[in-house]
Amino acid sequence: MDAEERPGKVTLAQIAETAGVSVPTVSKVLNGRQDVSAPTRRKVERLLEAHGYRRTARSAPEAPLIEIVFHELDAIWAMELILGVEKIAKDHGAGVVLTQSGTRHAPGPEWIEGVLRRRPLGVILVFSTLPKEYKQQLRSRSIPFVIIDPAGDPEPDVPSVGSANWSGGLAATRHLIECGHRRIGIITGPEDMMCSLARLDGFRSAMATAGLETDPTLVAYGDFHVEGGYERAMSMLSRSDRPTAVFAGSDLQAIGVLEAASALGLRTPHDLSVVGYDDVAVAKWSRPALTTVHQPLRKMAEAASEMLLRLHAGVNTTTRMELAISLVLRKSTAPPPA
C-alpha cells in the first residue's frame, strides 16, 4: 500500500471505519484515484491529513514534469515566467507542462482532478491563493506547490515567491516627483488584487513624503491590459485639470496611456510623462521607449522552481521569497511643461 505507516499510527482500516467507507476506497483516495465521489474524497482526505498520512515519494518517473498553471496564457508576462521555469527544469532533467485554468484568484476544480492524475514533481501556480481543499489534496499526494504572486500575497502556509510591489510604486512615483511633477495620476490594477493595492500604497507614500496631496479623482483601477489603460487614461486626460504624469500599474496599461495621449494630441514626454510596471520586452520598443519598474519575473520563476524542487526532495527551505525591483529609465518621462 502506497502509504507511510508508523507503529501506533491509526490504521487505514480505522480511518475507513470512521469515514464509513471501505479500506479500498481509502486506498484509492490516498493514491490519487479519481473513481471516488467528491464528498467521500473530501471526508477521507480530511481524516488522512489529520492522522498524518502522506503518499510516499515515488521513484523518479522517466519524464519528470513541473507543471505551471496560469489563469491566462496570453498575458505578455507569462512568457517570462515560462522561460524561468523551463531553465531550472532543464537543468534538472525535467520537462514543463503548461495549464490554463480558473480566475486570477485560484485555479478551477477541473485542474485539481487533472493534476492528481498527472502527479508531476510539483506545481507552480500564478495565482494569489490556493483553496484550502486543493492544498489538502496536493499535500495528501506529496505533490509540492509554490505560488508565484505578481497578483498578491499568499497565505503564510503557502510557499511563494513575489516582488516588492510597494517599493515599486514608491520608486515610480518618486521619479516623477523628482522630474518636477506635482499633479500625478495613477492607473493601478484590479481593486481586489494585493499587488494593485501595494503599488497604490507606494504611490501614496511617495506623494505624502513629498508633501503632495493625492487627488482621489486621479486614482483609477484598471485591468492590467492595454484597453483598460486606454479607457481610463482617456477619461483622466480629457479633463481641463489633467495630470502632467501618469503611473500605470503595468506596461500594457502604460501603452494604453501612450495611445490615449496620442489620440488627444498630447506628446509624450513633452506634455505627459508615463511610467509603467513589469519591464516586459515590449516596453523598450514602445514609442517613446517606456520608463518602467523592472519586476524580475524570470528570476521569480527560477526561484520558485528551485524552491519547488527542494520541497520535492524533502529539503527544508524558506517558504517566502521577495525579490527586489528596480527603476528602468528610458524616454517616456521628462519635466512637466513650463
Short mmCIF file of C-alpha atoms in Angstrom, two decimals:
data_model
loop_
_atom_site.label_atom_id
_atom_site.label_comp_id
_atom_site.label_asym_id
_atom_site.label_seq_id
_atom_site.Cartn_x
_atom_site.Cartn_y
_atom_site.Cartn_z
CA MET A 1 0.00 0.00 0.00
CA ASP A 2 1.41 3.38 -1.05
CA ALA A 3 1.37 4.95 2.41
CA GLU A 4 3.66 5.62 5.32
CA GLU A 5 2.63 3.72 8.46
CA ARG A 6 4.38 4.03 11.81
CA PRO A 7 3.92 1.93 14.96
CA GLY A 8 0.94 3.18 16.93
CA LYS A 9 -0.43 5.11 13.99
CA VAL A 10 -4.13 4.97 13.20
CA THR A 11 -4.59 2.32 10.52
CA LEU A 12 -6.30 2.75 7.19
CA ALA A 13 -8.93 0.31 8.41
CA GLN A 14 -9.71 2.61 11.34
CA ILE A 15 -9.89 5.61 9.03
CA ALA A 16 -12.22 3.66 6.73
CA GLU A 17 -14.44 2.79 9.69
CA THR A 18 -14.58 6.40 10.88
CA ALA A 19 -15.39 7.62 7.36
CA GLY A 20 -17.98 4.90 6.81
CA VAL A 21 -16.26 3.57 3.70
CA SER A 22 -14.21 0.54 2.70
CA VAL A 23 -10.44 0.22 3.03
CA PRO A 24 -10.04 0.05 -0.80
CA THR A 25 -11.86 3.40 -1.00
CA VAL A 26 -9.41 4.96 1.47
CA SER A 27 -6.54 3.49 -0.54
CA LYS A 28 -7.94 4.98 -3.76
CA VAL A 29 -8.12 8.43 -2.17
CA LEU A 30 -4.62 8.12 -0.73
CA ASN A 31 -3.20 7.17 -4.11
CA GLY A 32 -4.98 9.82 -6.15
CA ARG A 33 -7.54 7.66 -7.89
CA GLN A 34 -10.48 9.68 -9.24
CA ASP A 35 -13.18 6.97 -9.12
CA VAL A 36 -14.37 8.22 -5.72
CA SER A 37 -17.17 10.74 -5.26
CA ALA A 38 -16.10 14.26 -4.33
CA PRO A 39 -17.87 14.34 -0.92
CA THR A 40 -16.37 10.98 0.07
CA ARG A 41 -12.93 12.00 -1.16
CA ARG A 42 -13.03 15.23 0.89
CA LYS A 43 -14.12 13.36 4.03
CA VAL A 44 -11.37 10.76 3.67
CA GLU A 45 -8.73 13.38 2.85
CA ARG A 46 -9.53 15.32 6.00
CA LEU A 47 -9.08 12.16 8.07
CA LEU A 48 -5.88 11.19 6.26
CA GLU A 49 -4.38 14.61 6.82
CA ALA A 50 -5.50 14.69 10.45
CA HIS A 51 -3.66 11.42 11.08
CA GLY A 52 -0.52 12.38 9.19
CA TYR A 53 -0.84 10.16 6.14
CA ARG A 54 1.12 11.14 3.05
CA ARG A 55 1.64 9.24 -0.14
CA THR A 56 5.24 8.01 -0.09
CA ALA A 57 7.62 9.62 -2.55
CA ARG A 58 7.66 7.76 -5.83
CA SER A 59 10.79 6.81 -7.66
CA ALA A 60 11.52 9.41 -10.31
CA PRO A 61 9.44 8.88 -13.44
CA GLU A 62 11.14 8.56 -16.83
CA ALA A 63 10.00 12.05 -17.84
CA PRO A 64 9.61 14.11 -14.64
CA LEU A 65 7.44 17.18 -15.06
CA ILE A 66 6.99 20.56 -13.42
CA GLU A 67 3.51 21.94 -14.01
CA ILE A 68 2.94 25.70 -14.23
CA VAL A 69 -0.64 26.93 -14.03
CA PHE A 70 -1.95 30.31 -15.28
CA HIS A 71 -5.42 31.79 -15.42
CA GLU A 72 -4.47 33.40 -18.75
CA LEU A 73 -1.65 32.33 -21.02
CA ASP A 74 -1.99 35.34 -23.32
CA ALA A 75 -0.64 37.71 -20.65
CA ILE A 76 2.58 39.18 -22.03
CA TRP A 77 4.48 38.49 -18.80
CA ALA A 78 3.53 34.79 -18.88
CA MET A 79 6.37 34.01 -21.30
CA GLU A 80 8.94 35.44 -18.88
CA LEU A 81 7.68 33.09 -16.17
CA ILE A 82 7.64 30.11 -18.53
CA LEU A 83 11.24 30.76 -19.60
CA GLY A 84 12.34 30.91 -15.96
CA VAL A 85 10.65 27.60 -15.11
CA GLU A 86 11.99 25.94 -18.25
CA LYS A 87 15.57 26.92 -17.42
CA ILE A 88 15.53 25.29 -13.99
CA ALA A 89 13.55 22.28 -15.22
CA LYS A 90 16.09 21.68 -17.99
CA ASP A 91 18.98 21.95 -15.52
CA HIS A 92 17.37 19.12 -13.53
CA GLY A 93 16.35 16.93 -16.47
CA ALA A 94 12.65 17.73 -16.14
CA GLY A 95 10.01 18.85 -18.61
CA VAL A 96 7.37 21.57 -18.23
CA VAL A 97 3.60 21.28 -18.57
CA LEU A 98 1.50 24.43 -19.10
CA THR A 99 -2.08 24.59 -17.88
CA GLN A 100 -4.68 27.36 -18.12
CA SER A 101 -7.46 27.26 -15.55
CA GLY A 102 -9.68 29.31 -13.25
CA THR A 103 -9.64 33.02 -12.47
CA ARG A 104 -6.81 35.29 -11.36
CA HIS A 105 -7.50 34.23 -7.76
CA ALA A 106 -7.37 30.41 -7.99
CA PRO A 107 -7.39 27.52 -10.50
CA GLY A 108 -10.68 25.81 -11.35
CA PRO A 109 -11.95 22.49 -9.96
CA GLU A 110 -11.19 20.64 -13.20
CA TRP A 111 -7.50 21.38 -12.72
CA ILE A 112 -7.11 19.66 -9.34
CA GLU A 113 -8.53 16.40 -10.70
CA GLY A 114 -6.14 16.50 -13.64
CA VAL A 115 -3.02 17.26 -11.64
CA LEU A 116 -3.76 14.43 -9.20
CA ARG A 117 -3.83 12.07 -12.18
CA ARG A 118 -0.66 13.51 -13.73
CA ARG A 119 1.30 13.50 -10.46
CA PRO A 120 4.07 15.92 -11.53
CA LEU A 121 7.20 16.56 -9.48
CA GLY A 122 5.42 19.68 -8.29
CA VAL A 123 3.21 22.58 -9.31
CA ILE A 124 3.93 26.29 -9.76
CA LEU A 125 0.78 28.42 -9.65
CA VAL A 126 0.48 32.00 -10.89
CA PHE A 127 -2.42 32.93 -8.63
CA SER A 128 -2.97 34.97 -5.49
CA THR A 129 -4.07 31.99 -3.41
CA LEU A 130 -4.96 28.31 -3.39
CA PRO A 131 -8.20 26.99 -1.85
CA LYS A 132 -7.76 25.00 1.37
CA GLU A 133 -9.27 21.90 -0.22
CA TYR A 134 -6.72 21.99 -3.05
CA LYS A 135 -3.84 22.38 -0.60
CA GLN A 136 -5.07 19.37 1.35
CA GLN A 137 -5.38 17.24 -1.77
CA LEU A 138 -1.91 18.13 -3.06
CA ARG A 139 -0.27 17.59 0.31
CA SER A 140 -2.02 14.25 0.81
CA ARG A 141 -0.43 13.09 -2.50
CA SER A 142 3.00 14.57 -1.67
CA ILE A 143 2.79 16.96 -4.62
CA PRO A 144 4.62 20.14 -3.55
CA PHE A 145 3.44 23.53 -4.81
CA VAL A 146 4.74 27.10 -4.93
CA ILE A 147 2.86 30.26 -5.85
CA ILE A 148 4.44 32.99 -7.95
CA ASP A 149 2.47 36.00 -6.89
CA PRO A 150 2.59 39.03 -9.18
CA ALA A 151 -1.08 39.08 -8.19
CA GLY A 152 -0.85 39.26 -4.42
CA ASP A 153 0.34 37.89 -1.10
CA PRO A 154 -0.49 34.22 -0.45
CA GLU A 155 -1.31 32.83 2.99
CA PRO A 156 1.62 32.15 5.35
CA ASP A 157 1.36 28.36 4.90
CA VAL A 158 1.76 28.62 1.11
CA PRO A 159 5.32 28.58 -0.30
CA SER A 160 5.63 31.62 -2.55
CA VAL A 161 7.90 33.96 -4.47
CA GLY A 162 6.98 37.59 -5.06
CA SER A 163 8.48 41.03 -5.56
CA ALA A 164 8.46 44.33 -3.69
CA ASN A 165 5.29 45.92 -5.08
CA TRP A 166 5.11 48.72 -2.51
CA SER A 167 8.71 49.70 -3.25
CA GLY A 168 7.93 49.65 -6.97
CA GLY A 169 5.04 52.08 -6.57
CA LEU A 170 7.21 54.30 -4.39
CA ALA A 171 10.13 54.32 -6.86
CA ALA A 172 7.94 55.10 -9.89
CA THR A 173 6.18 57.98 -8.18
CA ARG A 174 9.32 59.38 -6.58
CA HIS A 175 10.94 59.54 -10.03
CA LEU A 176 8.02 61.58 -11.40
CA ILE A 177 8.18 63.93 -8.41
CA GLU A 178 11.93 64.36 -8.88
CA CYS A 179 11.23 65.29 -12.51
CA GLY A 180 9.14 68.16 -11.15
CA HIS A 181 5.61 66.76 -11.48
CA ARG A 182 3.08 67.67 -8.82
CA ARG A 183 -0.20 66.58 -10.38
CA ILE A 184 0.21 62.86 -10.91
CA GLY A 185 -2.42 60.27 -11.74
CA ILE A 186 -2.28 56.51 -11.20
CA ILE A 187 -3.96 53.67 -13.05
CA THR A 188 -3.27 50.65 -10.87
CA GLY A 189 -4.58 47.10 -11.36
CA PRO A 190 -7.83 45.46 -10.19
CA GLU A 191 -9.06 46.61 -6.80
CA ASP A 192 -9.23 43.05 -5.44
CA MET A 193 -5.56 42.24 -6.12
CA MET A 194 -2.95 42.79 -3.42
CA CYS A 195 -0.25 43.88 -5.87
CA SER A 196 -2.52 46.66 -7.17
CA LEU A 197 -3.15 47.92 -3.65
CA ALA A 198 0.53 47.66 -2.69
CA ARG A 199 1.63 49.71 -5.73
CA LEU A 200 -1.08 52.27 -4.93
CA ASP A 201 0.13 52.45 -1.32
CA GLY A 202 3.67 53.05 -2.56
CA PHE A 203 2.35 55.84 -4.81
CA ARG A 204 0.51 57.48 -1.91
CA SER A 205 3.54 57.19 0.36
CA ALA A 206 5.76 58.93 -2.18
CA MET A 207 3.22 61.72 -2.62
CA ALA A 208 2.78 62.18 1.13
CA THR A 209 6.54 62.19 1.78
CA ALA A 210 6.91 64.97 -0.81
CA GLY A 211 4.13 66.96 0.85
CA LEU A 212 1.77 66.43 -2.08
CA GLU A 213 -1.91 65.54 -1.82
CA THR A 214 -3.27 62.55 -3.72
CA ASP A 215 -6.28 63.67 -5.77
CA PRO A 216 -8.78 60.81 -5.42
CA THR A 217 -10.21 61.66 -8.84
CA LEU A 218 -6.82 60.82 -10.35
CA VAL A 219 -6.78 57.31 -8.86
CA ALA A 220 -8.18 54.65 -11.20
CA TYR A 221 -8.33 50.87 -11.04
CA GLY A 222 -7.54 49.08 -14.30
CA ASP A 223 -7.25 45.51 -15.51
CA PHE A 224 -3.52 45.34 -16.43
CA HIS A 225 -4.41 45.31 -20.16
CA VAL A 226 -3.90 47.88 -22.94
CA GLU A 227 -7.61 48.54 -23.40
CA GLY A 228 -8.15 49.23 -19.70
CA GLY A 229 -5.24 51.65 -19.61
CA TYR A 230 -6.51 53.42 -22.73
CA GLU A 231 -10.07 53.84 -21.45
CA ARG A 232 -9.06 55.15 -18.03
CA ALA A 233 -6.41 57.45 -19.49
CA MET A 234 -8.90 58.92 -21.96
CA SER A 235 -11.13 59.87 -19.04
CA MET A 236 -8.24 61.19 -16.96
CA LEU A 237 -6.52 63.15 -19.74
CA SER A 238 -9.67 64.70 -21.21
CA ARG A 239 -10.11 66.90 -18.12
CA SER A 240 -9.19 70.55 -18.10
CA ASP A 241 -7.12 69.90 -14.97
CA ARG A 242 -5.48 66.77 -16.34
CA PRO A 243 -2.35 65.35 -14.70
CA THR A 244 1.09 66.06 -16.15
CA ALA A 245 2.19 62.50 -15.38
CA VAL A 246 0.62 59.06 -15.02
CA PHE A 247 1.97 55.99 -13.24
CA ALA A 248 0.44 52.86 -14.78
CA GLY A 249 0.40 49.62 -12.78
CA SER A 250 1.56 47.53 -15.76
CA ASP A 251 3.44 48.12 -19.00
CA LEU A 252 0.39 47.12 -21.02
CA GLN A 253 -1.71 49.74 -19.27
CA ALA A 254 1.10 52.26 -19.82
CA ILE A 255 0.98 51.54 -23.56
CA GLY A 256 -2.75 52.23 -23.39
CA VAL A 257 -1.95 55.57 -21.72
CA LEU A 258 0.51 56.41 -24.52
CA GLU A 259 -2.18 55.63 -27.10
CA ALA A 260 -4.75 57.78 -25.30
CA ALA A 261 -2.31 60.68 -25.05
CA SER A 262 -1.58 60.46 -28.78
CA ALA A 263 -5.31 60.34 -29.59
CA LEU A 264 -5.79 63.55 -27.58
CA GLY A 265 -2.88 65.30 -29.28
CA LEU A 266 -0.59 65.09 -26.27
CA ARG A 267 3.11 64.41 -26.80
CA THR A 268 4.99 62.04 -24.53
CA PRO A 269 7.04 63.10 -22.64
CA HIS A 270 6.73 66.78 -23.60
CA ASP A 271 3.09 67.13 -22.47
CA LEU A 272 2.70 63.97 -20.42
CA SER A 273 5.16 61.69 -18.61
CA VAL A 274 4.32 57.99 -18.24
CA VAL A 275 5.84 55.26 -16.07
CA GLY A 276 4.90 51.59 -16.44
CA TYR A 277 5.45 48.46 -14.38
CA ASP A 278 6.92 44.99 -15.13
CA ASP A 279 9.55 45.84 -17.80
CA VAL A 280 8.26 43.27 -20.27
CA ALA A 281 10.03 43.05 -23.63
CA VAL A 282 7.61 45.38 -25.43
CA ALA A 283 8.39 48.25 -23.03
CA LYS A 284 11.67 49.18 -24.69
CA TRP A 285 10.08 49.08 -28.15
CA SER A 286 7.13 51.38 -27.41
CA ARG A 287 7.23 54.92 -28.77
CA PRO A 288 8.70 56.53 -26.81
CA ALA A 289 10.58 53.76 -25.03
CA LEU A 290 8.87 53.26 -21.69
CA THR A 291 10.34 54.21 -18.34
CA THR A 292 9.18 51.40 -16.08
CA VAL A 293 9.67 49.42 -12.89
CA HIS A 294 11.52 46.18 -13.57
CA GLN A 295 9.80 43.26 -11.89
CA PRO A 296 12.21 40.28 -12.11
CA LEU A 297 9.63 37.86 -13.50
CA ARG A 298 12.10 35.35 -14.94
CA LYS A 299 14.16 35.29 -11.75
CA MET A 300 10.95 34.89 -9.71
CA ALA A 301 10.09 31.82 -11.79
CA GLU A 302 13.60 30.42 -11.40
CA ALA A 303 13.49 30.91 -7.63
CA ALA A 304 10.04 29.30 -7.43
CA SER A 305 11.24 26.30 -9.45
CA GLU A 306 14.29 25.81 -7.25
CA MET A 307 12.11 26.08 -4.13
CA LEU A 308 9.72 23.52 -5.60
CA LEU A 309 12.48 21.01 -6.34
CA ARG A 310 13.86 21.39 -2.80
CA LEU A 311 10.39 20.70 -1.41
CA HIS A 312 10.10 17.66 -3.67
CA ALA A 313 13.42 16.36 -2.34
CA GLY A 314 12.25 16.88 1.25
CA VAL A 315 14.85 19.59 1.91
CA ASN A 316 13.92 22.28 4.43
CA THR A 317 13.66 25.63 2.66
CA THR A 318 12.35 29.12 3.19
CA THR A 319 8.70 29.36 2.17
CA ARG A 320 8.62 33.05 1.23
CA MET A 321 10.96 34.99 -1.04
CA GLU A 322 10.54 38.60 -2.15
CA LEU A 323 12.83 39.83 -4.91
CA ALA A 324 13.87 43.44 -5.34
CA ILE A 325 12.56 45.73 -8.07
CA SER A 326 14.48 48.45 -9.94
CA LEU A 327 13.56 51.56 -11.90
CA VAL A 328 14.49 51.49 -15.62
CA LEU A 329 14.83 54.98 -17.10
CA ARG A 330 14.01 55.35 -20.79
CA LYS A 331 12.33 58.07 -22.85
CA SER A 332 8.75 58.44 -21.56
CA THR A 333 9.44 60.80 -18.65
CA ALA A 334 10.65 64.41 -18.51
CA PRO A 335 10.00 67.60 -16.53
CA PRO A 336 6.44 68.93 -16.91
CA PRO A 337 5.73 71.65 -19.48
CA ALA A 338 6.51 75.15 -18.29
#
